[in-house]
Amino acid sequence: MTTPVKRLPRRMPGWAKVVAALVLVLVVFFAGLRLSVIPGLKDLFGTETHDRSGPALLKSIQDISRYDAASGNFQVVVDLEKDAKLLPDAIRGTRTLYVGAGTVDAYVDLGKIGENDVKVNGDRTSATLRLPHARLGKPALDPDRSYAVSKQRGLFDRLGDLFSDNPNGEQAVQKLAVRHIGDAAKESELTARAESNTTGMLEGLLRSLGFEEVRVTYGS
């Protein structure tokens, strides 16, 4: 009677153990570096920034005939939260609290004034001008005064950022801040202030040229 010989499980080669251990150490190392759980690593392996950008190229030149008559400074606090439908926030989801500061200019386009919009009497003592209504420019976000107050990310989002800097991480809140600043400018009296300032500028200019009566109106 013969006894069957049991085959012993194959042992992992030595080189495979070394590679697996090295990979594990690297994963733990980069995870600690990204999540800041190992003190001193960021100072030891800090990065240096070098600006190697090329010279700026002039693509086009456009004449501007508008008079920037007023500028408004705005600040908005954006609270943007993105959740997964079937997962808790601790697993998957982000929430960013962002302070956005920017400016919006209000201007009058003097280039749209036609010949029939300017009337001067014979002895050049009275002038009547009809200008287009003031309009709002595009909101400009100020990066020096805008910043993220806090960022909360779920486990999956943190793991996804371990080996990625995610340069577009704040793009969503920045766009939302610009939109809110634009909406606030529309509800403000910025265009009315621009028309008032434009009227004052033209009255002072024409009176310095000898006009005694200056009348400025606005239309579409």
PDB file of N, CA, C and O in Angstrom, residues 98-137:
ATOM      1  N   TYR A  98     -14.935  78.178  -0.006  1.00  0.00           N
ATOM      2  CA  TYR A  98     -14.015  79.029  -0.768  1.00  0.00           C
ATOM      3  C   TYR A  98     -14.465  80.492  -0.683  1.00  0.00           C
ATOM      4  O   TYR A  98     -15.661  80.796  -0.826  1.00  0.00           O
ATOM      5  N   VAL A  99     -13.516  81.374  -0.430  1.00  0.00           N
ATOM      6  CA  VAL A  99     -13.779  82.809  -0.408  1.00  0.00           C
ATOM      7  C   VAL A  99     -13.270  83.396  -1.723  1.00  0.00           C
ATOM      8  O   VAL A  99     -12.062  83.353  -2.000  1.00  0.00           O
ATOM      9  N   GLY A 100     -14.194  83.918  -2.520  1.00  0.00           N
ATOM     10  CA  GLY A 100     -13.826  84.503  -3.808  1.00  0.00           C
ATOM     11  C   GLY A 100     -13.977  86.011  -3.774  1.00  0.00           C
ATOM     12  O   GLY A 100     -15.019  86.543  -3.384  1.00  0.00           O
ATOM     13  N   ALA A 101     -12.942  86.718  -4.171  1.00  0.00           N
ATOM     14  CA  ALA A 101     -12.959  88.184  -4.234  1.00  0.00           C
ATOM     15  C   ALA A 101     -12.619  88.612  -5.656  1.00  0.00           C
ATOM     16  O   ALA A 101     -11.709  88.055  -6.278  1.00  0.00           O
ATOM     17  N   GLY A 102     -13.342  89.573  -6.154  1.00  0.00           N
ATOM     18  CA  GLY A 102     -13.094  90.011  -7.533  1.00  0.00           C
ATOM     19  C   GLY A 102     -13.715  91.364  -7.804  1.00  0.00           C
ATOM     20  O   GLY A 102     -14.352  91.977  -6.927  1.00  0.00           O
ATOM     21  N   THR A 103     -13.527  91.839  -9.007  1.00  0.00           N
ATOM     22  CA  THR A 103     -14.017  93.150  -9.412  1.00  0.00           C
ATOM     23  C   THR A 103     -14.842  93.028 -10.687  1.00  0.00           C
ATOM     24  O   THR A 103     -14.651  92.108 -11.482  1.00  0.00           O
ATOM     25  N   VAL A 104     -15.757  93.971 -10.853  1.00  0.00           N
ATOM     26  CA  VAL A 104     -16.556  94.090 -12.063  1.00  0.00           C
ATOM     27  C   VAL A 104     -16.550  95.561 -12.465  1.00  0.00           C
ATOM     28  O   VAL A 104     -16.845  96.431 -11.639  1.00  0.00           O
ATOM     29  N   ASP A 105     -16.203  95.839 -13.721  1.00  0.00           N
ATOM     30  CA  ASP A 105     -16.185  97.203 -14.235  1.00  0.00           C
ATOM     31  C   ASP A 105     -17.480  97.506 -14.975  1.00  0.00           C
ATOM     32  O   ASP A 105     -18.061  96.634 -15.625  1.00  0.00           O
ATOM     33  N   ALA A 106     -17.917  98.742 -14.864  1.00  0.00           N
ATOM     34  CA  ALA A 106     -19.063  99.232 -15.628  1.00  0.00           C
ATOM     35  C   ALA A 106     -18.553 100.311 -16.583  1.00  0.00           C
ATOM     36  O   ALA A 106     -17.795 101.194 -16.179  1.00  0.00           O
ATOM     37  N   TYR A 107     -18.970 100.227 -17.841  1.00  0.00           N
ATOM     38  CA  TYR A 107     -18.411 101.123 -18.852  1.00  0.00           C
ATOM     39  C   TYR A 107     -19.503 101.620 -19.792  1.00  0.00           C
ATOM     40  O   TYR A 107     -20.590 101.052 -19.904  1.00  0.00           O
ATOM     41  N   VAL A 108     -19.169 102.712 -20.479  1.00  0.00           N
ATOM     42  CA  VAL A 108     -20.019 103.269 -21.536  1.00  0.00           C
ATOM     43  C   VAL A 108     -19.231 103.195 -22.832  1.00  0.00           C
ATOM     44  O   VAL A 108     -18.099 103.693 -22.904  1.00  0.00           O
ATOM     45  N   ASP A 109     -19.793 102.558 -23.835  1.00  0.00           N
ATOM     46  CA  ASP A 109     -19.116 102.373 -25.119  1.00  0.00           C
ATOM     47  C   ASP A 109     -19.292 103.632 -25.960  1.00  0.00           C
ATOM     48  O   ASP A 109     -20.303 103.826 -26.631  1.00  0.00           O
ATOM     49  N   LEU A 110     -18.294 104.506 -25.947  1.00  0.00           N
ATOM     50  CA  LEU A 110     -18.354 105.751 -26.702  1.00  0.00           C
ATOM     51  C   LEU A 110     -18.190 105.523 -28.200  1.00  0.00           C
ATOM     52  O   LEU A 110     -18.494 106.407 -29.001  1.00  0.00           O
ATOM     53  N   GLY A 111     -17.719 104.343 -28.566  1.00  0.00           N
ATOM     54  CA  GLY A 111     -17.544 104.053 -29.988  1.00  0.00           C
ATOM     55  C   GLY A 111     -18.854 103.865 -30.723  1.00  0.00           C
ATOM     56  O   GLY A 111     -18.892 103.878 -31.949  1.00  0.00           O
ATOM     57  N   LYS A 112     -19.955 103.696 -29.992  1.00  0.00           N
ATOM     58  CA  LYS A 112     -21.257 103.502 -30.621  1.00  0.00           C
ATOM     59  C   LYS A 112     -22.029 104.813 -30.810  1.00  0.00           C
ATOM     60  O   LYS A 112     -23.190 104.802 -31.206  1.00  0.00           O
ATOM     61  N   ILE A 113     -21.397 105.929 -30.506  1.00  0.00           N
ATOM     62  CA  ILE A 113     -22.057 107.219 -30.699  1.00  0.00           C
ATOM     63  C   ILE A 113     -22.047 107.582 -32.184  1.00  0.00           C
ATOM     64  O   ILE A 113     -20.987 107.622 -32.818  1.00  0.00           O
ATOM     65  N   GLY A 114     -23.205 107.833 -32.751  1.00  0.00           N
ATOM     66  CA  GLY A 114     -23.309 108.208 -34.164  1.00  0.00           C
ATOM     67  C   GLY A 114     -23.379 109.712 -34.345  1.00  0.00           C
ATOM     68  O   GLY A 114     -23.400 110.501 -33.385  1.00  0.00           O
ATOM     69  N   GLU A 115     -23.437 110.149 -35.621  1.00  0.00           N
ATOM     70  CA  GLU A 115     -23.487 111.578 -35.909  1.00  0.00           C
ATOM     71  C   GLU A 115     -24.767 112.212 -35.377  1.00  0.00           C
ATOM     72  O   GLU A 115     -24.768 113.364 -34.937  1.00  0.00           O
ATOM     73  N   ASN A 116     -25.858 111.496 -35.396  1.00  0.00           N
ATOM     74  CA  ASN A 116     -27.132 112.038 -34.926  1.00  0.00           C
ATOM     75  C   ASN A 116     -27.247 112.058 -33.407  1.00  0.00           C
ATOM     76  O   ASN A 116     -28.224 112.589 -32.874  1.00  0.00           O
ATOM     77  N   ASP A 117     -26.261 111.468 -32.734  1.00  0.00           N
ATOM     78  CA  ASP A 117     -26.301 111.429 -31.267  1.00  0.00           C
ATOM     79  C   ASP A 117     -25.634 112.639 -30.630  1.00  0.00           C
ATOM     80  O   ASP A 117     -25.680 112.796 -29.405  1.00  0.00           O
ATOM     81  N   VAL A 118     -25.003 113.464 -31.419  1.00  0.00           N
ATOM     82  CA  VAL A 118     -24.336 114.671 -30.902  1.00  0.00           C
ATOM     83  C   VAL A 118     -24.910 115.890 -31.627  1.00  0.00           C
ATOM     84  O   VAL A 118     -24.848 115.973 -32.858  1.00  0.00           O
ATOM     85  N   LYS A 119     -25.461 116.810 -30.876  1.00  0.00           N
ATOM     86  CA  LYS A 119     -26.042 118.034 -31.448  1.00  0.00           C
ATOM     87  C   LYS A 119     -25.434 119.248 -30.761  1.00  0.00           C
ATOM     88  O   LYS A 119     -25.411 119.334 -29.537  1.00  0.00           O
ATOM     89  N   VAL A 120     -24.950 120.193 -31.599  1.00  0.00           N
ATOM     90  CA  VAL A 120     -24.320 121.414 -31.097  1.00  0.00           C
ATOM     91  C   VAL A 120     -25.001 122.608 -31.767  1.00  0.00           C
ATOM     92  O   VAL A 120     -25.237 122.594 -32.984  1.00  0.00           O
ATOM     93  N   ASN A 121     -25.332 123.663 -30.992  1.00  0.00           N
ATOM     94  CA  ASN A 121     -25.968 124.836 -31.588  1.00  0.00           C
ATOM     95  C   ASN A 121     -24.968 125.657 -32.404  1.00  0.00           C
ATOM     96  O   ASN A 121     -23.763 125.386 -32.396  1.00  0.00           O
ATOM     97  N   GLY A 122     -25.472 126.666 -33.064  1.00  0.00           N
ATOM     98  CA  GLY A 122     -24.638 127.424 -33.994  1.00  0.00           C
ATOM     99  C   GLY A 122     -23.478 128.151 -33.349  1.00  0.00           C
ATOM    100  O   GLY A 122     -22.372 128.186 -33.902  1.00  0.00           O
ATOM    101  N   ASP A 123     -23.690 128.759 -32.223  1.00  0.00           N
ATOM    102  CA  ASP A 123     -22.598 129.505 -31.574  1.00  0.00           C
ATOM    103  C   ASP A 123     -21.771 128.640 -30.631  1.00  0.00           C
ATOM    104  O   ASP A 123     -20.951 129.150 -29.871  1.00  0.00           O
ATOM    105  N   ARG A 124     -21.990 127.360 -30.661  1.00  0.00           N
ATOM    106  CA  ARG A 124     -21.203 126.383 -29.898  1.00  0.00           C
ATOM    107  C   ARG A 124     -21.190 126.700 -28.399  1.00  0.00           C
ATOM    108  O   ARG A 124     -20.167 126.673 -27.731  1.00  0.00           O
ATOM    109  N   THR A 125     -22.376 126.962 -27.876  1.00  0.00           N
ATOM    110  CA  THR A 125     -22.514 127.183 -26.439  1.00  0.00           C
ATOM    111  C   THR A 125     -23.371 126.107 -25.777  1.00  0.00           C
ATOM    112  O   THR A 125     -23.406 126.025 -24.550  1.00  0.00           O
ATOM    113  N   SER A 126     -24.079 125.316 -26.599  1.00  0.00           N
ATOM    114  CA  SER A 126     -24.947 124.272 -26.069  1.00  0.00           C
ATOM    115  C   SER A 126     -24.698 122.975 -26.828  1.00  0.00           C
ATOM    116  O   SER A 126     -24.564 122.986 -28.057  1.00  0.00           O
ATOM    117  N   ALA A 127     -24.625 121.873 -26.082  1.00  0.00           N
ATOM    118  CA  ALA A 127     -24.383 120.564 -26.679  1.00  0.00           C
ATOM    119  C   ALA A 127     -25.296 119.529 -26.035  1.00  0.00           C
ATOM    120  O   ALA A 127     -25.516 119.547 -24.814  1.00  0.00           O
ATOM    121  N   THR A 128     -25.820 118.639 -26.866  1.00  0.00           N
ATOM    122  CA  THR A 128     -26.663 117.536 -26.402  1.00  0.00           C
ATOM    123  C   THR A 128     -26.086 116.234 -26.914  1.00  0.00           C
ATOM    124  O   THR A 128     -25.852 116.083 -28.116  1.00  0.00           O
ATOM    125  N   LEU A 129     -25.858 115.307 -26.011  1.00  0.00           N
ATOM    126  CA  LEU A 129     -25.264 114.016 -26.374  1.00  0.00           C
ATOM    127  C   LEU A 129     -26.192 112.896 -25.941  1.00  0.00           C
ATOM    128  O   LEU A 129     -26.740 112.926 -24.833  1.00  0.00           O
ATOM    129  N   ARG A 130     -26.338 111.940 -26.807  1.00  0.00           N
ATOM    130  CA  ARG A 130     -27.118 110.743 -26.490  1.00  0.00           C
ATOM    131  C   ARG A 130     -26.174 109.540 -26.538  1.00  0.00           C
ATOM    132  O   ARG A 130     -25.605 109.225 -27.589  1.00  0.00           O
ATOM    133  N   LEU A 131     -26.019 108.870 -25.405  1.00  0.00           N
ATOM    134  CA  LEU A 131     -25.049 107.779 -25.262  1.00  0.00           C
ATOM    135  C   LEU A 131     -25.779 106.463 -25.022  1.00  0.00           C
ATOM    136  O   LEU A 131     -26.904 106.440 -24.529  1.00  0.00           O
ATOM    137  N   PRO A 132     -25.130 105.348 -25.349  1.00  0.00           N
ATOM    138  CA  PRO A 132     -25.714 104.036 -25.003  1.00  0.00           C
ATOM    139  C   PRO A 132     -25.642 103.810 -23.503  1.00  0.00           C
ATOM    140  O   PRO A 132     -24.789 104.368 -22.809  1.00  0.00           O
ATOM    141  N   HIS A 133     -26.552 102.993 -23.000  1.00  0.00           N
ATOM    142  CA  HIS A 133     -26.563 102.706 -21.565  1.00  0.00           C
ATOM    143  C   HIS A 133     -25.266 102.008 -21.152  1.00  0.00           C
ATOM    144  O   HIS A 133     -24.616 101.311 -21.943  1.00  0.00           O
ATOM    145  N   ALA A 134     -24.893 102.216 -19.917  1.00  0.00           N
ATOM    146  CA  ALA A 134     -23.693 101.569 -19.378  1.00  0.00           C
ATOM    147  C   ALA A 134     -23.901 100.064 -19.318  1.00  0.00           C
ATOM    148  O   ALA A 134     -25.013  99.575 -19.107  1.00  0.00           O
ATOM    149  N   ARG A 135     -22.814  99.353 -19.481  1.00  0.00           N
ATOM    150  CA  ARG A 135     -22.852  97.899 -19.436  1.00  0.00           C
ATOM    151  C   ARG A 135     -21.797  97.390 -18.449  1.00  0.00           C
ATOM    152  O   ARG A 135     -20.868  98.119 -18.071  1.00  0.00           O
ATOM    153  N   LEU A 136     -21.958  96.137 -18.064  1.00  0.00           N
ATOM    154  CA  LEU A 136     -21.023  95.512 -17.128  1.00  0.00           C
ATOM    155  C   LEU A 136     -19.989  94.681 -17.876  1.00  0.00           C
ATOM    156  O   LEU A 136     -20.321  93.974 -18.830  1.00  0.00           O
ATOM    157  N   GLY A 137     -18.748  94.772 -17.436  1.00  0.00           N
ATOM    158  CA  GLY A 137     -17.708  93.919 -17.990  1.00  0.00           C
ATOM    159  C   GLY A 137     -17.741  92.545 -17.334  1.00  0.00           C
ATOM    160  O   GLY A 137     -18.559  92.256 -16.460  1.00  0.00           O
TER     161      GLY A 137
END
